[in-house]
Amino acid sequence: MKSIEEINEKIKRGKAVVVTAEEMIKIVEEEGAKKAADYVDVVTTGTFGAMCSSGVFINFGHSDPPIKMLKIYLNNVEAYGGLAAVDTYIGATQPNEDPDIDIDYGGAHVIEDLVRGKEVELYAEGYTTDCYPRKDINVKIRLDDVNQAIMVNPRNCYQIYAAATNSREEKIYTYMGILLPEFNNIHYSGAGQLNPLQNDYNPKTNDFNTIGVGTKIFLGGAEGFVIGEGTQHNPPFGTLMVKGNLKEMSPEFLRAATMPKYGPTLYIGIGIPIPVLNEEIAKRCAIRDRDIEVPIYDYGVPRRDRPLVGKTNYEELRSGKITLEVNIDNKIVEKEIKTGSVSSYKKAREVAEELKRRILSGEFLLTERVAKLGKGEFKPMKSPITLVKDVIKREPITARIGISIEEAARILMENDINHLPIVNDEGKILGIVTSWDIAKAVAEKKKKIEEIMTKNVITAYKDEPVDEVARKMDKHDISGLPVVDKSGRVVGVITSEDLSRLLGGKK
């Protein structure tokens, strides 16, 4: 048994043996966990990925005359104003107020610009009081101009990040990047065998061996600390809440990004030293990518509980492709699927190497935790949900392919509807015609329904939330969707009028 105090003494004397988690794998394989525990003092870990739940507290100092800031913008990105007069918190995912810029530049980009020493425009306004007579302010600032810039991230360093794929017939844009249709790619995140929480995890107790409140870490190029368990902490899906001084951070280990059609995020490098106090810790610090199971979920289903498509591990994911059995067009098929990472293993390795260098040079000493991380809790929100099946009340009115335009017009008028799904003999959707299509057809003297119907039909399902249906209507600028079952048979129609009645509390 060793102690952190003993290890720190060895670090000060330049006698400590420090290896990265990758190097520890080979040592344990060749020497065994017992000898490795005797020989190695510290194992360094690292991760570098998109950590959306991040942000910075900033104190600007008082203006003359003073102002009590309520609405605060940094490079036109809104920051939180519900703190003391000149304190704010800017979140990494906050988009730009300018609709022409929007998600292309957000809170994460402001944070990186500050770290790079760039000027940032501060605009703030508030209400006047006897002690705060100023109403607004507009100045340029740099990171050196503010009193404090303290990064406080509520949820970083996921122990395991689920992989994502997409069953839909269209590509979708998510925080896991662009997911191609019909299971044509899988995206994953995380450093696997380099991940700090993986190397410190104790599966017997579902807890962590050394990481806790007060553990000193490498955060964005600076020294930081674990200040508690992160939000949604639920080992073996553990997370950390961390803090550090933004003024000491480096753009080498902190980068802003925008996920296409999703929003801004902040990539951060985090490294944590694991003191090798005993054989069990040494053994755990030799965990390999193939030992870490990763679930794969279908992000094509816009629900809280997404379907589990399969399970894999980081070794298979890093190979570039895996084979899964998936459901396409109601058939189970074996499919080879390309994989891609939305985090950087290369940068995670650089984090672990840099932390190792700092410890070996005596720049970085270890700390004892003052408390263990809290127990896991990951409850769903008690939120009401309305599904498509709750809205559609009558049987669908459809027409067969080959119907005349005049007959389609008669069906629309007699049933007082504006959307007519066109189906085959089995009732499967082939197209859709609207009252506008009919009016246009008459003006253009069209004769066949096939000439005017929309063939690439956007559809909905009975168990789909109406929120998703509303988003589809807005995205595609349409006023109604046929509701189909898994075989493509039309079982109803939902329209913008249905959604308006729902919002208006009418039945």
Coordinates of C-alpha atoms in Angstrom, one line a residue, residues 15-442:
K15 CA 11.8 9.7 -8.3
A16 CA 8.1 9.0 -9.1
V17 CA 7.3 6.5 -11.9
V18 CA 4.5 8.0 -14.0
V19 CA 2.9 6.3 -17.0
T20 CA -0.1 7.0 -19.2
A21 CA -3.1 4.7 -19.1
E22 CA -2.1 3.3 -22.5
E23 CA 1.4 2.5 -21.2
M24 CA -0.1 0.9 -18.1
I25 CA -2.0 -1.7 -20.2
K26 CA 1.3 -3.1 -21.5
I27 CA 3.0 -3.1 -18.1
V28 CA 0.2 -5.0 -16.4
E29 CA 0.0 -7.5 -19.3
E30 CA 3.8 -8.2 -19.1
E31 CA 4.4 -7.9 -15.3
G32 CA 1.0 -8.5 -13.7
A33 CA -1.0 -6.1 -11.5
K34 CA 0.9 -6.8 -8.3
K35 CA 4.3 -5.9 -9.8
A36 CA 2.8 -2.9 -11.6
A37 CA 1.4 -1.6 -8.3
D38 CA 4.8 -1.8 -6.7
Y39 CA 6.6 -0.2 -9.6
V40 CA 4.1 2.5 -10.9
D41 CA 3.2 5.5 -8.8
V42 CA 0.8 7.5 -11.0
V43 CA -1.3 6.7 -14.1
T44 CA -2.3 9.7 -16.2
T45 CA -5.6 9.7 -18.2
G46 CA -7.1 12.0 -20.7
T47 CA -10.2 12.8 -22.7
F48 CA -11.0 15.5 -25.3
G49 CA -14.5 15.8 -26.5
A50 CA -17.6 18.0 -26.9
M51 CA -18.7 19.0 -23.4
C52 CA -21.9 21.0 -23.9
S53 CA -22.6 21.4 -20.2
S54 CA -19.8 23.9 -19.7
G55 CA -19.5 27.7 -19.1
V56 CA -17.6 30.5 -17.4
F57 CA -18.5 32.9 -14.5
I58 CA -17.1 36.3 -15.2
N59 CA -16.7 39.4 -13.0
F60 CA -16.2 42.5 -15.1
G61 CA -15.5 45.0 -12.4
H62 CA -17.6 48.1 -11.8
S63 CA -18.1 50.8 -14.4
D64 CA -18.2 54.5 -13.6
P65 CA -20.9 55.4 -12.9
P66 CA -21.9 51.8 -11.8
I67 CA -24.4 49.6 -13.6
K68 CA -26.5 46.7 -12.4
M69 CA -26.4 44.4 -15.5
L70 CA -29.5 42.4 -16.3
K71 CA -29.3 41.8 -20.0
I72 CA -25.7 40.9 -21.0
Y73 CA -24.3 40.1 -24.4
L74 CA -20.7 39.1 -25.3
N75 CA -20.2 39.3 -29.1
N76 CA -24.0 39.3 -29.3
V77 CA -24.2 36.0 -27.4
E78 CA -26.5 36.4 -24.3
A79 CA -25.1 35.6 -20.9
Y80 CA -27.0 35.1 -17.7
G81 CA -27.8 38.3 -15.8
G82 CA -29.4 37.0 -12.7
L83 CA -26.4 37.4 -10.4
A84 CA -24.7 40.3 -8.7
A85 CA -24.3 43.6 -10.5
V86 CA -21.3 42.8 -12.7
D87 CA -21.2 39.0 -12.5
T88 CA -22.4 36.8 -15.3
Y89 CA -22.3 33.2 -16.5
I90 CA -21.9 32.4 -20.2
G91 CA -22.9 28.9 -21.3
A92 CA -21.1 27.1 -24.1
T93 CA -24.2 26.2 -26.1
Q94 CA -25.9 29.7 -26.1
P95 CA -26.4 30.7 -29.7
N96 CA -25.9 34.2 -31.2
E97 CA -28.7 36.7 -31.1
D98 CA -28.1 37.6 -34.7
P99 CA -30.4 35.3 -36.8
D100 CA -27.9 35.5 -39.7
I101 CA -25.2 34.0 -37.4
D102 CA -27.3 32.0 -34.9
I103 CA -25.6 28.7 -34.0
D104 CA -22.5 29.3 -36.1
Y105 CA -21.1 31.4 -33.3
G106 CA -22.1 30.9 -29.7
G107 CA -21.0 30.9 -26.1
A108 CA -18.2 28.4 -26.7
H109 CA -16.7 30.6 -29.4
V110 CA -16.8 33.6 -27.0
I111 CA -14.9 31.5 -24.4
E112 CA -12.3 30.4 -27.0
D113 CA -11.9 34.0 -28.2
L114 CA -11.2 35.2 -24.7
V115 CA -8.6 32.4 -24.1
R116 CA -6.9 33.4 -27.4
G117 CA -6.6 37.0 -26.1
K118 CA -9.1 38.5 -28.6
E119 CA -11.2 41.5 -27.9
V120 CA -14.9 40.7 -27.2
E121 CA -17.7 43.3 -27.3
L122 CA -19.6 43.6 -24.0
Y123 CA -23.1 45.2 -24.2
A124 CA -25.2 45.3 -21.1
E125 CA -28.3 47.1 -19.9
G126 CA -30.3 47.2 -16.7
Y127 CA -32.6 49.3 -14.6
T128 CA -31.4 52.3 -12.7
T129 CA -31.2 52.6 -8.9
D130 CA -29.7 55.1 -6.4
C131 CA -26.5 53.1 -6.2
Y132 CA -26.5 51.9 -9.9
P133 CA -27.5 55.0 -12.0
R134 CA -26.1 53.8 -15.3
K135 CA -28.6 52.2 -17.7
D136 CA -26.4 50.6 -20.4
I137 CA -22.8 50.1 -21.4
N138 CA -21.0 49.1 -24.5
V139 CA -17.2 48.4 -24.3
K140 CA -14.5 46.1 -25.7
I141 CA -12.8 43.7 -23.3
R142 CA -10.1 41.1 -23.2
L143 CA -9.6 38.3 -20.7
D144 CA -6.9 40.3 -18.9
D145 CA -9.4 43.1 -18.3
V146 CA -11.8 41.1 -16.2
N147 CA -11.3 40.4 -12.5
Q148 CA -12.2 36.7 -12.6
A149 CA -13.1 34.2 -15.3
I150 CA -13.8 30.9 -13.6
M151 CA -14.8 27.9 -15.7
V152 CA -17.5 25.9 -13.8
N153 CA -18.8 23.0 -15.8
P154 CA -21.8 21.1 -14.4
R155 CA -21.3 18.0 -16.4
N156 CA -18.0 16.9 -18.0
C157 CA -15.9 13.7 -18.6
Y158 CA -18.6 11.1 -19.3
Q159 CA -17.5 7.7 -18.2
I160 CA -19.3 6.0 -21.1
Y161 CA -21.0 7.8 -24.0
A162 CA -23.6 5.8 -25.9
A163 CA -23.1 5.5 -29.6
A164 CA -25.8 6.8 -32.0
T165 CA -27.3 5.7 -35.3
N166 CA -30.4 6.6 -37.3
S167 CA -33.2 4.4 -38.7
R168 CA -35.0 7.1 -40.5
E169 CA -35.1 7.5 -44.3
E170 CA -33.6 11.0 -44.0
K171 CA -30.3 12.1 -42.4
I172 CA -30.7 13.9 -39.0
Y173 CA -28.6 16.5 -37.2
T174 CA -27.8 15.8 -33.6
Y175 CA -25.2 16.5 -30.8
M176 CA -23.6 13.3 -32.1
G177 CA -23.1 14.9 -35.5
I178 CA -24.8 14.0 -38.8
L179 CA -26.4 10.6 -38.7
L180 CA -27.1 9.1 -42.2
P181 CA -30.4 7.4 -43.2
E182 CA -31.2 3.7 -42.6
F183 CA -28.3 2.9 -40.3
N184 CA -25.6 4.1 -42.7
N185 CA -23.2 5.3 -40.0
I186 CA -22.6 5.1 -36.2
H187 CA -21.1 8.0 -34.3
Y188 CA -19.5 7.5 -30.9
S189 CA -17.6 9.7 -28.4
G190 CA -15.2 9.2 -25.5
A191 CA -11.6 8.2 -24.9
G192 CA -12.3 4.6 -23.8
Q193 CA -9.2 3.1 -22.2
L194 CA -7.8 6.7 -21.6
N195 CA -10.9 7.9 -19.9
P196 CA -10.3 9.1 -16.3
L197 CA -13.5 7.7 -14.8
Q198 CA -13.0 4.3 -16.6
N199 CA -9.5 4.0 -15.0
D200 CA -10.7 4.9 -11.5
Y201 CA -14.0 3.0 -11.5
N202 CA -14.6 0.2 -9.0
P203 CA -17.3 -2.1 -10.5
K204 CA -17.6 -4.0 -7.2
T205 CA -18.8 -1.0 -5.3
N206 CA -20.1 1.0 -8.3
D207 CA -17.9 3.9 -7.0
F208 CA -14.5 5.4 -7.7
N209 CA -11.3 4.5 -6.1
T210 CA -9.6 7.9 -5.8
I211 CA -11.5 10.6 -7.7
G212 CA -13.7 12.8 -5.6
V213 CA -14.4 16.3 -4.3
G214 CA -11.0 18.1 -4.2
T215 CA -9.2 16.0 -6.7
K216 CA -6.8 18.2 -8.7
I217 CA -7.1 17.8 -12.5
F218 CA -5.8 19.0 -15.8
L219 CA -8.6 21.2 -17.3
G220 CA -8.2 23.0 -20.6
G221 CA -4.5 23.4 -20.1
A222 CA -4.7 24.7 -16.6
E223 CA -4.9 23.2 -13.1
G224 CA -8.5 22.6 -12.0
F225 CA -10.5 20.7 -9.4
V226 CA -13.3 18.2 -9.2
I227 CA -16.0 20.0 -7.2
G228 CA -18.5 17.2 -7.1
E229 CA -20.4 14.6 -9.2
G230 CA -21.7 16.0 -12.4
T231 CA -25.4 16.4 -13.4
Q232 CA -26.9 13.1 -14.6
H233 CA -24.1 11.2 -12.6
N234 CA -25.2 7.6 -12.6
P235 CA -22.2 5.1 -12.5
P236 CA -21.2 3.3 -14.7
F237 CA -22.3 6.4 -16.6
G238 CA -20.5 8.7 -14.2
T239 CA -19.9 12.4 -14.8
L240 CA -17.9 15.2 -13.0
M241 CA -18.5 18.8 -12.0
V242 CA -15.2 20.7 -12.4
K243 CA -13.8 24.2 -12.1
G244 CA -10.6 26.0 -13.2
N245 CA -9.2 29.4 -14.0
L246 CA -9.9 30.4 -17.6
K247 CA -7.0 32.9 -17.6
E248 CA -4.6 30.0 -17.3
M249 CA -6.1 27.9 -20.0
S250 CA -4.8 27.2 -23.5
P251 CA -6.5 27.0 -26.9
E252 CA -4.5 23.9 -27.5
F253 CA -6.8 22.1 -25.1
L254 CA -10.0 24.2 -25.5
R255 CA -11.8 24.6 -28.8
A256 CA -15.2 25.9 -29.8
A257 CA -17.2 24.0 -32.5
T258 CA -20.7 24.0 -34.0
M259 CA -22.5 20.7 -34.6
P260 CA -24.2 21.2 -38.0
K261 CA -27.8 22.3 -37.7
Y262 CA -27.6 21.6 -33.9
G263 CA -25.6 24.2 -32.2
P264 CA -22.4 25.4 -30.5
T265 CA -20.4 23.2 -28.2
L266 CA -17.0 23.4 -26.4
Y267 CA -14.3 20.7 -26.8
I268 CA -12.3 20.5 -23.6
G269 CA -9.2 18.4 -22.6
I270 CA -9.5 16.9 -19.2
G271 CA -6.8 14.7 -17.6
I272 CA -6.8 13.2 -14.1
P273 CA -3.9 11.5 -12.4
I274 CA -4.7 8.2 -10.8
P275 CA -2.5 7.4 -7.8
V276 CA -1.6 3.6 -7.9
L277 CA -2.2 2.9 -4.2
N278 CA -2.7 -0.9 -4.5
E279 CA -3.0 -3.8 -6.8
E280 CA -6.7 -3.4 -7.5
I281 CA -6.1 0.2 -8.7
A282 CA -3.2 -1.0 -10.9
K283 CA -5.4 -3.7 -12.4
R284 CA -8.2 -1.3 -13.2
C285 CA -5.8 1.2 -14.8
A286 CA -5.0 -1.4 -17.4
I287 CA -8.6 -1.5 -18.8
R288 CA -8.6 -1.8 -22.6
D289 CA -10.9 -0.5 -25.2
R290 CA -12.3 -4.0 -25.8
D291 CA -13.3 -4.3 -22.2
I292 CA -15.6 -1.2 -22.3
E293 CA -19.2 -2.0 -23.5
V294 CA -20.9 0.8 -25.5
P295 CA -24.7 0.7 -26.2
I296 CA -25.9 1.9 -29.6
Y297 CA -29.2 3.8 -29.7
D298 CA -31.5 4.8 -32.5
Y299 CA -31.5 8.6 -32.6
G300 CA -34.0 8.4 -35.4
V301 CA -36.7 7.9 -32.8
P302 CA -37.3 11.3 -31.2
R303 CA -38.2 10.0 -27.7
R304 CA -36.5 10.1 -24.3
D305 CA -36.1 6.3 -24.3
R306 CA -34.6 5.5 -27.7
P307 CA -34.5 1.9 -28.9
L308 CA -31.4 0.0 -28.2
V309 CA -30.0 -1.2 -31.6
G310 CA -27.1 -3.2 -30.2
K311 CA -24.0 -3.3 -28.1
T312 CA -20.3 -3.0 -29.0
N313 CA -17.0 -1.8 -27.5
Y314 CA -14.4 1.0 -28.2
E315 CA -12.0 -1.4 -29.9
E316 CA -14.7 -2.3 -32.5
L317 CA -15.8 1.3 -32.9
R318 CA -12.3 2.5 -33.5
S319 CA -11.8 -0.2 -36.3
G320 CA -14.0 2.0 -38.6
K321 CA -16.9 -0.4 -39.1
I322 CA -19.0 -2.9 -37.2
T323 CA -21.7 -5.4 -38.2
L324 CA -25.2 -5.3 -36.7
E325 CA -28.6 -6.8 -37.3
V326 CA -31.0 -3.9 -38.0
N327 CA -34.6 -3.5 -39.1
I328 CA -34.9 -1.9 -42.5
D329 CA -38.3 -1.9 -44.2
N330 CA -39.7 -4.3 -41.7
K331 CA -37.0 -6.8 -42.4
I332 CA -34.1 -7.9 -40.1
V333 CA -30.9 -7.6 -42.1
E334 CA -27.2 -7.9 -41.3
K335 CA -25.5 -4.6 -42.1
E336 CA -21.9 -3.5 -42.1
I337 CA -21.9 0.1 -40.7
K338 CA -19.2 2.7 -40.8
T339 CA -18.2 4.2 -37.5
G340 CA -16.9 7.7 -36.7
S341 CA -15.8 9.5 -33.6
V342 CA -17.0 12.9 -32.6
S343 CA -14.3 13.2 -30.0
S344 CA -10.5 13.1 -30.5
Y345 CA -8.5 10.2 -29.2
K346 CA -5.3 11.9 -30.5
K347 CA -6.0 15.0 -28.3
A348 CA -6.9 12.8 -25.3
R349 CA -3.5 11.1 -25.7
E350 CA -1.9 14.6 -25.8
V351 CA -3.7 15.5 -22.5
A352 CA -2.4 12.3 -20.8
E353 CA 1.1 12.9 -22.1
E354 CA 1.1 16.6 -21.0
L355 CA -0.2 15.7 -17.5
K356 CA 2.6 13.0 -17.3
R357 CA 5.2 15.6 -18.2
R358 CA 4.0 18.1 -15.6
I359 CA 4.0 15.5 -12.9
L360 CA 7.5 14.3 -13.8
S361 CA 8.8 17.8 -13.8
G362 CA 7.4 18.5 -10.4
E363 CA 4.9 21.1 -11.6
F364 CA 1.8 19.1 -10.7
L365 CA 1.2 17.4 -7.3
L366 CA -1.6 15.1 -6.4
T367 CA -4.4 15.9 -3.9
E368 CA -6.4 13.8 -1.5
R369 CA -10.1 13.9 -2.1
V370 CA -12.1 15.4 0.7
A371 CA -15.3 13.5 0.0
K372 CA -16.4 10.8 -2.4
L373 CA -18.7 11.6 -5.3
G374 CA -22.4 11.6 -4.6
K375 CA -24.5 8.6 -5.5
G376 CA -26.1 8.3 -8.9
E377 CA -29.5 9.7 -9.8
F378 CA -30.9 9.9 -13.3
K379 CA -34.7 10.4 -13.1
P380 CA -36.8 11.5 -16.1
M381 CA -38.6 14.8 -16.1
K382 CA -42.3 14.6 -15.2
S383 CA -43.4 16.2 -18.5
P384 CA -46.8 15.7 -20.3
I385 CA -46.6 14.2 -23.8
T386 CA -49.2 14.2 -26.5
L387 CA -48.8 11.6 -29.2
V388 CA -50.2 11.6 -32.8
K389 CA -52.7 8.9 -31.8
D390 CA -54.1 11.3 -29.2
V391 CA -55.0 13.8 -31.9
I392 CA -56.3 11.9 -34.9
K393 CA -59.9 11.0 -34.2
R394 CA -61.3 9.6 -37.5
E395 CA -60.5 7.0 -40.0
P396 CA -58.3 8.2 -42.9
I397 CA -59.9 9.3 -46.1
T398 CA -57.7 8.1 -49.0
A399 CA -57.9 7.5 -52.7
R400 CA -56.4 4.9 -55.0
I401 CA -53.7 5.7 -57.6
G402 CA -55.3 6.4 -61.0
I403 CA -58.1 8.5 -59.7
S404 CA -59.0 11.5 -61.8
I405 CA -58.3 15.1 -60.6
E406 CA -62.1 15.8 -60.7
E407 CA -62.8 12.9 -58.4
A408 CA -60.0 13.9 -56.0
A409 CA -61.6 17.4 -55.9
R410 CA -65.0 15.9 -55.1
I411 CA -63.6 13.8 -52.2
L412 CA -61.9 16.9 -50.7
M413 CA -65.0 19.0 -50.9
E414 CA -67.5 16.3 -49.7
N415 CA -65.3 15.5 -46.6
D416 CA -64.2 19.1 -45.9
I417 CA -60.6 18.2 -45.9
N418 CA -57.5 19.6 -47.5
H419 CA -55.1 16.6 -47.7
L420 CA -55.8 13.4 -49.6
P421 CA -53.3 10.5 -49.3
I422 CA -52.9 8.5 -52.5
V423 CA -52.4 4.8 -51.8
N424 CA -52.0 1.5 -53.6
D425 CA -54.3 -1.5 -53.3
E426 CA -52.7 -2.5 -50.0
G427 CA -53.3 1.0 -48.5
K428 CA -49.6 1.9 -48.6
I429 CA -48.7 5.6 -49.2
L430 CA -47.7 6.5 -52.7
G431 CA -48.3 10.3 -52.6
I432 CA -50.5 13.1 -51.3
V433 CA -52.7 15.7 -52.9
T434 CA -53.8 19.0 -51.3
S435 CA -56.6 21.4 -52.3
W436 CA -53.9 23.7 -53.5
D437 CA -52.5 21.0 -55.8
I438 CA -56.1 20.6 -57.3
A439 CA -56.5 24.4 -57.8
K440 CA -53.1 24.5 -59.5
A441 CA -53.9 21.5 -61.7
V442 CA -57.1 23.1 -62.9

